[in-house]
């Protein structure tokens, strides 16, 4: 509201002082009217802004502030469902089945695929953030680190920035396993870290600071001799640690037995929030107990920010509907208000 004209001269100096103070506050908080300034999160060029929840989005000149989503008050209740987020029909069916809308939708993208902006927007409209597992099947990690995919990465980063909604990206997950093309048989820790940092820098150079970066090792239980620290890109390049691990047969399925060795090893060099980025339990008599262990383990660990249930049939039938009694237990536990929230209003 402007002051009356008759007071304009009297108001001029205090208004100038107020403006100067406002600029100082904005500068100290990391928000620049001109789009410059360093961010505590990225160290370069991010304009964080405030009130990010519902006010940011497609077409905004100010990058979406993902900070409130990094460690929210409630746990993420995620799912990987066939067809999503390109189509949300599978997610809607999953929601009806378990009685709660997932707030984190995981999908898989091959290296060379375009950014699914429409799918990300579609999920966001239903109150869910997307997590993209970016799998470099058709290129080598060394080539990525050497800049041979730069045109593709820049195009992708530009599309992510243009959409300007929060997106989670994990690159070359399960890198500590020997079963992936980017795993221990083919890639050294130095090459992996160099590629990760190169992608991260390219995104920031494109202004795409609306990305949450999830570093996603497989749990160490099947590969105990592979140490994780040499593969860690560093705190400046990682926002979440995303563990990949399943409750299987023929093993002690206590939560700490499945995830504890990996969690404890990572805690010696990184303090980032942890997410069970991909998990499920084999169908059968033990699945109900596994579901209870999953919810209880995530709930009681303050650093564990949630989980994503892998609801696919792949090598085993991980779908909840494959075990009606376990599904009933999952639905009962999912009703807890500590799990799930509208990501558009994280606080």
Tab-separated table of C-alpha atoms in Angstrom:
chain	number	residue	atom	x	y	z
A	1	UNK	CA	0.000	0.000	0.000
A	2	UNK	CA	1.506	3.324	-1.027
A	3	UNK	CA	1.460	6.323	1.390
A	4	UNK	CA	-0.710	9.333	0.499
A	5	UNK	CA	1.009	11.747	-1.878
A	6	UNK	CA	1.129	14.496	0.720
A	7	UNK	CA	3.417	12.343	2.836
A	8	UNK	CA	5.697	11.262	-0.015
A	9	UNK	CA	8.670	13.459	0.936
A	10	UNK	CA	8.432	12.575	4.616
A	11	UNK	CA	8.168	8.876	3.723
A	12	UNK	CA	10.933	8.809	1.151
A	13	UNK	CA	13.902	8.347	3.445
A	14	UNK	CA	12.364	5.752	5.798
A	15	UNK	CA	11.097	3.844	2.760
A	16	UNK	CA	14.601	3.817	1.279
A	17	UNK	CA	16.002	2.570	4.567
A	18	UNK	CA	13.306	-0.117	4.711
A	19	UNK	CA	14.111	-1.225	1.185
A	20	UNK	CA	17.806	-1.422	2.042
A	21	UNK	CA	17.018	-3.526	5.104
A	22	UNK	CA	14.796	-5.817	3.042
A	23	UNK	CA	17.530	-6.337	0.472
A	24	UNK	CA	19.968	-7.155	3.257
A	25	UNK	CA	17.565	-9.732	4.755
A	26	UNK	CA	16.997	-11.322	1.364
A	27	UNK	CA	20.707	-11.488	0.692
A	28	UNK	CA	21.403	-13.082	4.074
A	29	UNK	CA	18.624	-15.647	3.529
A	30	UNK	CA	20.010	-16.724	0.167
A	31	UNK	CA	17.225	-15.165	-1.922
A	32	UNK	CA	18.308	-12.669	-4.562
A	33	UNK	CA	15.973	-10.405	-6.473
A	34	UNK	CA	18.347	-10.670	-9.408
A	35	UNK	CA	18.675	-14.435	-9.314
A	36	UNK	CA	22.308	-14.445	-8.146
A	37	UNK	CA	23.984	-15.296	-4.861
A	38	UNK	CA	25.216	-18.533	-3.378
A	39	UNK	CA	22.951	-21.039	-1.702
A	40	UNK	CA	23.901	-23.019	1.405
A	41	UNK	CA	22.546	-26.122	-0.373
A	42	UNK	CA	24.259	-25.885	-3.738
A	43	UNK	CA	27.039	-23.379	-3.210
A	44	UNK	CA	26.235	-21.590	-6.435
A	45	UNK	CA	23.474	-19.657	-8.097
A	46	UNK	CA	20.417	-21.153	-6.385
A	47	UNK	CA	17.653	-18.747	-5.480
A	48	UNK	CA	15.889	-20.554	-2.716
A	49	UNK	CA	13.001	-18.246	-1.895
A	50	UNK	CA	10.510	-18.874	0.872
A	51	UNK	CA	7.066	-20.385	1.135
A	52	UNK	CA	7.980	-22.992	-1.452
A	53	UNK	CA	5.087	-25.352	-0.829
A	54	UNK	CA	2.322	-24.372	-3.236
A	55	UNK	CA	3.612	-21.085	-4.634
A	56	UNK	CA	6.368	-22.521	-6.816
A	57	UNK	CA	5.747	-24.447	-9.963
A	58	UNK	CA	5.840	-24.529	-13.717
A	59	UNK	CA	6.932	-21.287	-15.291
A	60	UNK	CA	8.329	-19.614	-12.178
A	61	UNK	CA	11.552	-17.645	-12.552
A	62	UNK	CA	12.616	-18.618	-9.039
A	63	UNK	CA	13.832	-22.227	-8.626
A	64	UNK	CA	11.586	-24.365	-6.457
A	65	UNK	CA	12.938	-24.528	-2.917
A	66	UNK	CA	13.300	-28.234	-2.138
A	67	UNK	CA	14.713	-27.707	1.369
A	68	UNK	CA	11.365	-28.269	3.202
A	69	UNK	CA	11.109	-31.632	1.434
A	70	UNK	CA	14.540	-32.915	2.479
A	71	UNK	CA	13.533	-34.010	5.970
A	72	UNK	CA	9.819	-33.391	6.490
A	73	UNK	CA	7.982	-33.895	9.748
A	74	UNK	CA	6.202	-37.011	8.484
A	75	UNK	CA	7.515	-40.063	6.641
A	76	UNK	CA	7.347	-40.531	2.889
A	77	UNK	CA	4.890	-43.218	1.836
A	78	UNK	CA	6.115	-44.129	-1.634
A	79	UNK	CA	5.389	-46.659	-4.338
A	80	UNK	CA	6.824	-47.880	-7.628
A	81	UNK	CA	3.845	-48.853	-9.777
A	82	UNK	CA	3.700	-49.987	-13.409
A	83	UNK	CA	3.024	-47.165	-15.867
A	84	UNK	CA	3.460	-44.319	-13.419
A	85	UNK	CA	3.829	-41.406	-13.644
A	86	UNK	CA	3.173	-41.402	-17.409
A	87	UNK	CA	-0.234	-42.702	-16.399
A	88	UNK	CA	-1.516	-42.406	-12.838
A	89	UNK	CA	-4.140	-45.136	-13.239
A	90	UNK	CA	-1.899	-47.684	-11.532
A	91	UNK	CA	-1.224	-45.293	-8.658
A	92	UNK	CA	-4.941	-44.624	-8.254
A	93	UNK	CA	-5.585	-48.370	-8.084
A	94	UNK	CA	-2.743	-48.764	-5.568
A	95	UNK	CA	-4.267	-45.956	-3.482
A	96	UNK	CA	-7.638	-47.702	-3.395
A	97	UNK	CA	-5.920	-50.974	-2.477
A	98	UNK	CA	-3.840	-49.677	0.451
A	99	UNK	CA	-6.164	-46.880	1.561
A	100	UNK	CA	-3.657	-44.042	1.194
A	101	UNK	CA	-2.284	-41.924	-1.646
A	102	UNK	CA	1.475	-42.401	-2.161
A	103	UNK	CA	3.386	-39.136	-1.888
A	104	UNK	CA	6.514	-40.370	-3.686
A	105	UNK	CA	6.307	-42.150	-7.052
A	106	UNK	CA	9.399	-43.975	-8.300
A	107	UNK	CA	9.985	-44.667	-11.964
A	108	UNK	CA	12.890	-45.868	-14.085
A	109	UNK	CA	14.436	-44.024	-17.016
A	110	UNK	CA	17.093	-45.274	-19.390
A	111	UNK	CA	20.036	-43.100	-20.340
A	112	UNK	CA	18.955	-41.293	-23.490
A	113	UNK	CA	15.267	-41.070	-22.541
A	114	UNK	CA	13.678	-37.644	-22.458
A	115	UNK	CA	12.415	-36.037	-19.261
A	116	UNK	CA	8.816	-37.019	-18.512
A	117	UNK	CA	7.640	-33.529	-17.603
A	118	UNK	CA	3.973	-34.393	-18.161
A	119	UNK	CA	4.220	-37.383	-15.843
A	120	UNK	CA	5.961	-35.383	-13.123
A	121	UNK	CA	3.290	-32.688	-13.406
A	122	UNK	CA	0.541	-35.326	-13.313
A	123	UNK	CA	1.916	-36.880	-10.111
A	124	UNK	CA	2.362	-33.460	-8.517
A	125	UNK	CA	-1.276	-32.626	-9.202
A	126	UNK	CA	-2.185	-35.622	-7.027
A	127	UNK	CA	0.136	-34.543	-4.213
A	128	UNK	CA	3.078	-36.801	-5.077
A	129	UNK	CA	6.709	-36.053	-5.909
A	130	UNK	CA	8.523	-38.243	-8.430
A	131	UNK	CA	11.790	-40.104	-7.955
A	132	UNK	CA	13.572	-41.038	-11.165
A	133	UNK	CA	16.066	-43.881	-11.148
A	134	UNK	CA	18.367	-42.969	-14.046
A	135	UNK	CA	19.980	-46.109	-15.458
A	136	UNK	CA	22.943	-45.708	-17.868
A	137	UNK	CA	22.523	-48.923	-19.833
A	138	UNK	CA	23.677	-47.471	-23.154
A	139	UNK	CA	26.748	-45.509	-22.128
A	140	UNK	CA	29.765	-46.026	-19.919
A	141	UNK	CA	30.273	-44.254	-16.615
A	142	UNK	CA	33.744	-43.204	-17.781
A	143	UNK	CA	32.249	-41.541	-20.866
A	144	UNK	CA	29.720	-39.658	-18.729
A	145	UNK	CA	32.523	-38.409	-16.497
A	146	UNK	CA	34.538	-37.368	-19.562
A	147	UNK	CA	31.704	-35.178	-20.825
A	148	UNK	CA	30.683	-37.299	-23.815
A	149	UNK	CA	27.006	-37.076	-22.843
A	150	UNK	CA	27.028	-33.371	-22.016
A	151	UNK	CA	24.577	-32.306	-24.734
A	152	UNK	CA	22.041	-34.842	-23.474
A	153	UNK	CA	22.562	-33.971	-19.796
A	154	UNK	CA	22.218	-30.232	-20.495
A	155	UNK	CA	19.025	-30.789	-22.472
A	156	UNK	CA	17.620	-32.920	-19.661
A	157	UNK	CA	18.624	-30.436	-16.963
A	158	UNK	CA	17.094	-27.571	-18.922
A	159	UNK	CA	13.786	-29.450	-19.171
A	160	UNK	CA	13.830	-30.146	-15.417
A	161	UNK	CA	14.534	-26.492	-14.679
A	162	UNK	CA	11.815	-25.341	-17.071
A	163	UNK	CA	9.182	-27.485	-15.376
A	164	UNK	CA	10.398	-26.185	-12.012
A	165	UNK	CA	8.771	-28.752	-9.779
A	166	UNK	CA	10.771	-30.779	-7.255
A	167	UNK	CA	12.182	-34.003	-8.660
A	168	UNK	CA	14.308	-36.680	-6.983
A	169	UNK	CA	17.037	-38.238	-9.115
A	170	UNK	CA	19.190	-41.232	-8.305
A	171	UNK	CA	21.872	-42.085	-10.839
A	172	UNK	CA	23.261	-45.583	-11.469
A	173	UNK	CA	21.796	-47.219	-8.383
A	174	UNK	CA	23.103	-50.474	-6.908
A	175	UNK	CA	26.585	-49.473	-8.104
A	176	UNK	CA	28.160	-51.598	-5.352
A	177	UNK	CA	26.739	-54.762	-6.890
A	178	UNK	CA	28.345	-56.871	-9.603
A	179	UNK	CA	25.052	-57.457	-11.446
A	180	UNK	CA	24.672	-54.021	-13.079
A	181	UNK	CA	26.489	-52.734	-16.184
A	182	UNK	CA	27.689	-49.859	-14.024
A	183	UNK	CA	28.566	-52.134	-11.123
A	184	UNK	CA	31.833	-53.253	-9.611
A	185	UNK	CA	32.829	-55.477	-12.560
A	186	UNK	CA	32.955	-52.536	-14.933
A	187	UNK	CA	33.366	-49.275	-12.976
A	188	UNK	CA	35.854	-48.028	-10.415
A	189	UNK	CA	34.791	-45.875	-7.473
A	190	UNK	CA	36.789	-42.964	-8.908
A	191	UNK	CA	34.915	-43.166	-12.223
A	192	UNK	CA	31.550	-43.390	-10.492
A	193	UNK	CA	32.187	-40.364	-8.275
A	194	UNK	CA	33.514	-38.340	-11.219
A	195	UNK	CA	30.394	-39.097	-13.289
A	196	UNK	CA	28.036	-38.243	-10.425
A	197	UNK	CA	29.761	-34.933	-9.722
A	198	UNK	CA	29.826	-34.058	-13.418
A	199	UNK	CA	26.071	-34.625	-13.785
A	200	UNK	CA	25.361	-32.663	-10.607
A	201	UNK	CA	27.459	-29.702	-11.778
A	202	UNK	CA	25.826	-29.725	-15.208
A	203	UNK	CA	22.382	-29.514	-13.610
A	204	UNK	CA	23.413	-26.623	-11.379
A	205	UNK	CA	24.999	-24.815	-14.315
A	206	UNK	CA	21.615	-25.100	-16.045
A	207	UNK	CA	19.909	-23.639	-12.967
A	208	UNK	CA	18.154	-26.926	-12.118
A	209	UNK	CA	18.469	-26.665	-8.353
A	210	UNK	CA	14.937	-28.068	-7.980
A	211	UNK	CA	16.453	-31.579	-7.843
A	212	UNK	CA	16.900	-33.715	-4.736
A	213	UNK	CA	19.883	-36.013	-5.359
A	214	UNK	CA	19.580	-39.519	-3.911
A	215	UNK	CA	22.690	-41.709	-3.734
A	216	UNK	CA	21.414	-45.285	-3.830
A	217	UNK	CA	23.617	-48.255	-2.904
A	218	UNK	CA	22.296	-51.772	-2.582
A	219	UNK	CA	22.391	-53.040	0.980
A	220	UNK	CA	25.796	-54.521	1.703
A	221	UNK	CA	24.570	-57.922	2.910
A	222	UNK	CA	25.147	-59.731	-0.442
A	223	UNK	CA	28.392	-57.823	-1.176
A	224	UNK	CA	30.063	-57.345	2.226
A	225	UNK	CA	33.557	-56.861	0.804
A	226	UNK	CA	32.612	-53.761	-1.244
A	227	UNK	CA	33.132	-50.663	0.868
A	228	UNK	CA	30.742	-47.794	0.210
A	229	UNK	CA	32.811	-44.784	1.250
A	230	UNK	CA	34.966	-44.701	-1.934
A	231	UNK	CA	31.756	-44.444	-3.985
A	232	UNK	CA	30.325	-41.524	-2.019
A	233	UNK	CA	30.327	-38.310	-4.119
A	234	UNK	CA	30.424	-36.089	-1.011
A	235	UNK	CA	27.920	-34.152	1.065
A	236	UNK	CA	27.902	-31.247	-1.396
A	237	UNK	CA	26.575	-33.569	-4.114
A	238	UNK	CA	24.084	-35.721	-2.195
A	239	UNK	CA	20.819	-34.820	-0.442
A	240	UNK	CA	19.488	-38.273	0.469
A	241	UNK	CA	20.958	-41.717	0.962
A	242	UNK	CA	18.546	-44.130	-0.695
A	243	UNK	CA	18.961	-47.736	0.423
A	244	UNK	CA	17.862	-50.579	-1.831
A	245	UNK	CA	17.076	-53.781	0.006
A	246	UNK	CA	14.404	-56.471	0.238
A	247	UNK	CA	13.015	-58.834	2.839
A	248	UNK	CA	13.829	-62.237	1.360
A	249	UNK	CA	13.540	-65.900	2.323
A	250	UNK	CA	16.223	-67.820	4.148
A	251	UNK	CA	17.477	-64.847	6.143
A	252	UNK	CA	16.914	-63.026	9.409
A	253	UNK	CA	14.341	-60.428	8.408
A	254	UNK	CA	14.544	-58.159	11.409
A	255	UNK	CA	14.770	-54.568	10.183
A	256	UNK	CA	18.213	-54.060	11.701
A	257	UNK	CA	19.462	-57.283	10.147
A	258	UNK	CA	18.358	-56.249	6.661
A	259	UNK	CA	19.337	-52.570	6.733
A	260	UNK	CA	21.491	-52.125	9.838
A	261	UNK	CA	24.930	-53.106	8.433
A	262	UNK	CA	24.539	-50.695	5.497
A	263	UNK	CA	23.120	-47.895	7.620
A	264	UNK	CA	25.872	-48.217	10.218
A	265	UNK	CA	28.630	-48.229	7.613
A	266	UNK	CA	27.266	-45.135	5.881
A	267	UNK	CA	26.874	-43.297	9.167
A	268	UNK	CA	30.671	-43.341	9.553
A	269	UNK	CA	31.052	-40.905	6.626
A	270	UNK	CA	27.648	-39.339	5.825
A	271	UNK	CA	24.822	-37.922	7.930
A	272	UNK	CA	22.243	-37.348	5.203
A	273	UNK	CA	18.590	-38.384	5.637
A	274	UNK	CA	17.959	-41.983	4.610
A	275	UNK	CA	15.126	-43.331	2.495
A	276	UNK	CA	14.367	-46.946	1.679
A	277	UNK	CA	14.425	-46.092	-2.003
A	278	UNK	CA	13.335	-49.548	-3.123
A	279	UNK	CA	12.011	-52.283	-0.868
A	280	UNK	CA	9.441	-55.068	-0.666
A	281	UNK	CA	9.041	-58.555	0.790
A	282	UNK	CA	8.694	-61.901	-0.931
A	283	UNK	CA	5.175	-63.345	-0.790
A	284	UNK	CA	4.528	-66.142	1.629
A	285	UNK	CA	4.003	-66.822	5.295
A	286	UNK	CA	6.611	-64.308	6.445
A	287	UNK	CA	5.355	-61.332	4.490
A	288	UNK	CA	3.003	-60.070	7.209
A	289	UNK	CA	5.866	-60.031	9.706
A	290	UNK	CA	8.123	-58.366	7.134
A	291	UNK	CA	5.558	-55.607	6.610
A	292	UNK	CA	5.402	-55.009	10.353
A	293	UNK	CA	9.205	-54.892	10.517
A	294	UNK	CA	9.300	-52.386	7.661
A	295	UNK	CA	6.862	-49.916	9.183
A	296	UNK	CA	8.288	-50.231	12.695
A	297	UNK	CA	11.876	-49.836	11.519
A	298	UNK	CA	11.183	-46.711	9.475
A	299	UNK	CA	8.969	-45.227	12.166
A	300	UNK	CA	11.475	-45.557	15.015
A	301	UNK	CA	14.544	-44.253	13.132
A	302	UNK	CA	14.496	-40.448	13.123
A	303	UNK	CA	16.960	-40.316	10.229
A	304	UNK	CA	14.829	-42.655	8.098
A	305	UNK	CA	12.445	-40.413	6.161
A	306	UNK	CA	10.271	-43.092	4.557
A	307	UNK	CA	10.132	-45.947	2.067
A	308	UNK	CA	9.078	-46.820	-1.472
A	309	UNK	CA	7.344	-50.157	-1.963
A	310	UNK	CA	8.372	-51.854	-5.235
A	311	UNK	CA	4.962	-53.084	-6.383
A	312	UNK	CA	6.125	-55.015	-9.445
A	313	UNK	CA	6.493	-58.637	-10.467
A	314	UNK	CA	10.195	-58.988	-11.302
A	315	UNK	CA	12.125	-62.152	-10.431
A	316	UNK	CA	9.557	-62.458	-7.629
A	317	UNK	CA	6.026	-61.193	-7.180
A	318	UNK	CA	6.634	-58.183	-4.968
A	319	UNK	CA	3.108	-56.838	-5.469
A	320	UNK	CA	1.109	-56.415	-2.298
A	321	UNK	CA	-1.947	-57.947	-3.923
A	322	UNK	CA	-0.066	-61.243	-4.182
A	323	UNK	CA	-0.541	-61.768	-0.429
A	324	UNK	CA	-4.007	-60.758	0.834
A	325	UNK	CA	-3.210	-61.165	4.533
A	326	UNK	CA	-0.011	-59.127	4.235
A	327	UNK	CA	-1.914	-56.513	2.233
A	328	UNK	CA	-4.448	-56.239	5.055
A	329	UNK	CA	-1.602	-55.675	7.521
A	330	UNK	CA	0.039	-53.126	5.213
A	331	UNK	CA	-3.239	-51.224	4.899
A	332	UNK	CA	-3.690	-51.174	8.680
A	333	UNK	CA	-0.207	-49.782	9.288
A	334	UNK	CA	-0.387	-47.323	6.393
A	335	UNK	CA	-3.343	-45.640	8.081
A	336	UNK	CA	-0.933	-44.182	10.651
A	337	UNK	CA	-0.775	-40.388	10.174
A	338	UNK	CA	3.007	-40.501	10.567
A	339	UNK	CA	3.202	-41.946	7.054
A	340	UNK	CA	2.296	-39.875	4.027
A	341	UNK	CA	1.596	-36.186	3.442
A	342	UNK	CA	0.840	-33.761	0.636
A	343	UNK	CA	4.276	-32.851	-0.750
A	344	UNK	CA	2.853	-29.543	-1.988
A	345	UNK	CA	2.428	-28.561	1.670
A	346	UNK	CA	5.331	-30.246	3.467
A	347	UNK	CA	5.038	-28.258	6.703
